[in-house]
Amino acid sequence: MRYIFIMLTGSFLSLFSAAIEPIPQKIDYDKSKAALGKKLFYEARLSKDGTVACVNCHQLPGSGADVVAFSFGVNGAVGTINSPTVLNSGFNFVQFWNGRAEDLKAQAYGPISNPIEMANSMEAVVRMLKDDETYAQTFKSLYKEGVTPENIVDAIAEFERALITPNAPFDRYLRGEKGALDAQELKGYELFQSFGCITCHNGVNIGGNMYQKVGVFLPYEDKTRNLGRYDVTKNEKDKYYFKVPSLRNIALTAPYMHDAKAVTLEDAVFEMFEHQVGDAYTQVEMDAIVAFLKTLTGEEPAVLKEP
Amino acid sequence: MRRYYKMLALFGVLLLFVAASAYQWRTSFAHKENLVFALERLYDVRLADQELQLQLNRSATTLNNDDIVRSSSNLHRSMLRFTGEMDKIASLSVADEMAAAAKKVHHRRELLESYKSYHAVMKNSIALLNMLYTKRLAGEAEAEFIDNTMMARMQKILLGYYSGTLQMEEPLKIAVKKGMKRPELLLAHVRIIYEYHQKLQAVATGLEATAIDSELLAVAGKLEEHIAQQEEGVKETMLLLFGSAILFLIVGNVAYYQEARARLIADGLRQELQQFVDALNESAIVSKSDPRGKITFVNKKFCEISGYADTELLGQPHNIIRHPDMPASVFAELWDTIQHKRVFKATIKNRRKDGESYYVDSVVIPILGLDGEIVEYLAVRYEVTELIKARDEAMAAEKAKDSFFSNMSHELRTPLNAILGFSRLLYNKSGDAHERLQLKSIVESSEHLLALINDILDLSKIQSGKFMIDPHPFHAQQSFFTFVSRFDSYVKQEGVTFRYEFDDSLNVMLQGDWTRIVQVLSNLVSNAIKFTPKEGTVLLKAAYADGMLEAVVADTGIGMSADVQERIFKPFEQADSSTTRHFGGTGLGLSITTQLVEIMHGQITVKSREGEGSSFTVLLPLEAAQEEQSEAVAVETEDFEPLNGTVLVAEDNKTNQMLIGMLLEEYGLAYDIANDGREAVKMFAEKTYELVLMDENMPNMSGIEAMQRIKESDTRNVPIIALTANVMQGDRLRFEEAGMDGFIGKPIDEAKLYKTLRSFLKK
């Protein structure tokens, strides 16, 4: 097998058409478990002092992320990285910026025991839930083993999986609704492709399916000490490689970048041009791209409307 | 029984075999299933790997990484599943291959991430080059900064990229700086293209190196090999299982048929046996007991006859029905016999529950087990109470008959004695011819009556088996001559010729009961004379040869027909009933004669033709006597001489007192009469007697007792002669044993009385 597989024929651009797929309008999930997960998601008692719930940093209804650069944990502890949105997180190929959790369940363990987040222990959480008659009964009715760490994260993950935002204007466009995007937004989509943004931000989540080095073109000045994937693999070549974030609902999830350096969407696009794309652009082009990005905001997840 | 155990053991072994085969088959099968499943998982991995390859190939033409992500995680998951399956198969040593494959997969996924990242950067730069190149070709102002050299370079890069023949150029040393303009940016991207081309080539090499197909194929090979082995094993065990099942069936069938056959035979035997048992139970009293004698079984008959219920009998010893009359020795013998495994037979008196007795003919059989030891005893009994009773009654009847005859003969003889005695005296004294003729007729009639009584007595004795032969030595020829002399007067009277031929072989002493022989011969001769008309001839021939005395009595008389010849030896038979009327006689003579001959182990035959006379032949086995005793036969003498002495006659019957008195006076003897035993004893003590004639049946004291009293005090040894009508067999012996010196029967034979008296008084 050789590098030959990248041999291409035909037009380069014409091939990009299937690079982004719309979010499915609904996915199958266990509603009872999701309901339990939802309750847990809002449960502050998961944290050590009973002040921090998942929803504190992943605001729902809303962006699924935090408006602040770094979220606050128990006792006012401050995080070291910008909270990624929980919306559509089920489509991500790994979780966390550095991909240290391979799926949502694995991710859910993290914040509970993270000293600057909930600062709790899974044992304590299990105890707390077992002592709560309602929780204990609900768990018993859904899981043979009742309250266990595995079942807790399973319920939360089931809820999070359901947090999809379908029917964004762009998705409607992709589904054939030509009027869903205006000229500028369409121009923005074209530029998104021709500038090469799409080489990293593709797939159903428009990102979230690969790692990429922040500062491929121009080295990125990190305000935090995060080294990305390297923190997981301790592999020199993985330094500054972060999970490419999803651009879904990007208009809602400011601030941007793992270190929250970009406050506005334009800031973020600028950072991308500077460090990743490595090309010059005009204001018109910038405006078009920003306009395009704003068409990526979808509907509020159905699961949130459920009781 | 042993056969059953053997069969059972065989079945057990076979069953074990089948079970073991089945278990092995199941294990092999399960193992094989695991292997097959693992192999399927392995193919899943290969499929995922190939799919990933496909997605990688496609990634050149698409910018969507989702498919690669999906394929990659597919590969990961299928690898995990496969590893999980392989972990279950401990027997397969593919850990190295598996570890290598897992490591490669892990590495491959890492490389994949790099590939995605590098490829994205590469495409980004190519996209920029492509855009600027296109714009320069279109003559757009913003691309005018690109000179021809740069255009050629860009063209080369783009063509190389798209054709897959991108060549490495001199490394460019362009640092990326903030705020760079397009010409510099372009150069930077060219540099990036070369840089990432290099990186991608390294990744491609890495991806190539992490191909896990070889490992998968190696494992697959081993798996397939293993599966083949297991299949072989499964086949073998299947075959084994099948074989054992067939064997099981065959053995089972054979056993079944053998069993069925044996059962059929056994059923037949059992049925037959049951019929025997039923028959036995119907007829016999059956019981069984254990070796210690406790009753374990009784049949209905046993209960019926013993009067006990079976529940009362079971567990009890047989002596529950033992009659106290039975001596203990019988049961000792019984136990001794059956414990020695022999069959015991006896007639036993038992006692019913109600105390009544009954008799059984018992057979007790020891039943032996296969080991030859006694398992139980079987007793089969037949009730014979009726038979025993009948026998006892018959014996009593016989005794009564004997007693009757004895009494009758006594009662008949006593008056006859008087009749005969006085008739003879009167006949001898009478001078009147007419009176003498009448007296003679009385004497003859009385004698005939006496003969008849004697015959009846003889026959009775013979028939009851009480007739005894009393052999003495005798001289045959002399005895025969004496015998024929008695017939002189009779022959004259009848007017027949009586001839006799006595062979010289008769000149021997023979051992035999001559008295009985005389009885036989005189009967035959008397008959011959009787049935021979006047002028006829009667011939007596005798000879002795080879221990056999042969006597032939032939006559020229009326003879007999063949069927008469058959009957004449039976009692009360004569040639015909008219014979008795014509010739007289009791009709018992020949019958007695025949039976006497038989008692002496002889033979009597008759040859006769009607009207031509008869010939009787008597054959008697007689041994020659050891020594000559000629004296014994020299007794016979007719000479009369007067006797001297006083005789005491003990006799209660007045008639007999007179008769005996007259006879004694005739012999010249003095006498006293005692009326009973007591008087006799008294009189003997008071006076001296030379002889005592003692009647047996007397009032107050019997003859025997009186005799014994006399003998107690007597010092002179005065002979005491029994004088009695008790002439039945054994009487004489009884008197002799009691101590009597002689014996004279009644009616008194004058001659015998004289002889006896003379023999005692001469001494």
JSON list of C-alpha atoms in Angstrom, two decimals, chain A residues 2 21 25 48 54 89 91 126 140 144 167 172-173 189 239 241 251 258 266-267 280 285 296:
[
{"chain": "A", "resi": 2, "resn": "ARG", "atom": "CA", "xyz": [1.41, 3.22, -1.06]},
{"chain": "A", "resi": 21, "resn": "GLU", "atom": "CA", "xyz": [-23.93, 15.70, 6.54]},
{"chain": "A", "resi": 25, "resn": "GLN", "atom": "CA", "xyz": [-33.77, 14.75, 12.88]},
{"chain": "A", "resi": 48, "resn": "LYS", "atom": "CA", "xyz": [-18.83, 17.25, 46.89]},
{"chain": "A", "resi": 54, "resn": "CYS", "atom": "CA", "xyz": [-23.28, 19.18, 35.12]},
{"chain": "A", "resi": 89, "resn": "SER", "atom": "CA", "xyz": [-21.31, 15.72, 21.76]},
{"chain": "A", "resi": 91, "resn": "PHE", "atom": "CA", "xyz": [-21.24, 12.73, 17.38]},
{"chain": "A", "resi": 126, "resn": "VAL", "atom": "CA", "xyz": [-23.45, 6.00, 44.60]},
{"chain": "A", "resi": 140, "resn": "LYS", "atom": "CA", "xyz": [-33.85, -0.28, 40.27]},
{"chain": "A", "resi": 144, "resn": "LYS", "atom": "CA", "xyz": [-30.91, -4.81, 37.26]},
{"chain": "A", "resi": 167, "resn": "ASN", "atom": "CA", "xyz": [-32.74, 21.33, 11.43]},
{"chain": "A", "resi": 172, "resn": "ARG", "atom": "CA", "xyz": [-32.08, 22.21, 5.78]},
{"chain": "A", "resi": 173, "resn": "TYR", "atom": "CA", "xyz": [-30.02, 23.49, 2.85]},
{"chain": "A", "resi": 189, "resn": "TYR", "atom": "CA", "xyz": [-20.01, 28.01, 2.61]},
{"chain": "A", "resi": 239, "resn": "LYS", "atom": "CA", "xyz": [2.04, 18.23, 21.32]},
{"chain": "A", "resi": 241, "resn": "TYR", "atom": "CA", "xyz": [-2.84, 18.46, 18.89]},
{"chain": "A", "resi": 251, "resn": "ALA", "atom": "CA", "xyz": [-22.80, 31.13, 17.26]},
{"chain": "A", "resi": 258, "resn": "HIS", "atom": "CA", "xyz": [-9.62, 25.73, 24.11]},
{"chain": "A", "resi": 266, "resn": "GLU", "atom": "CA", "xyz": [-14.96, 36.74, 13.92]},
{"chain": "A", "resi": 267, "resn": "ASP", "atom": "CA", "xyz": [-12.08, 36.47, 16.37]},
{"chain": "A", "resi": 280, "resn": "ALA", "atom": "CA", "xyz": [-5.15, 36.21, 3.31]},
{"chain": "A", "resi": 285, "resn": "GLU", "atom": "CA", "xyz": [-15.02, 36.95, 2.84]},
{"chain": "A", "resi": 296, "resn": "LEU", "atom": "CA", "xyz": [-25.17, 26.05, 11.89]}
]
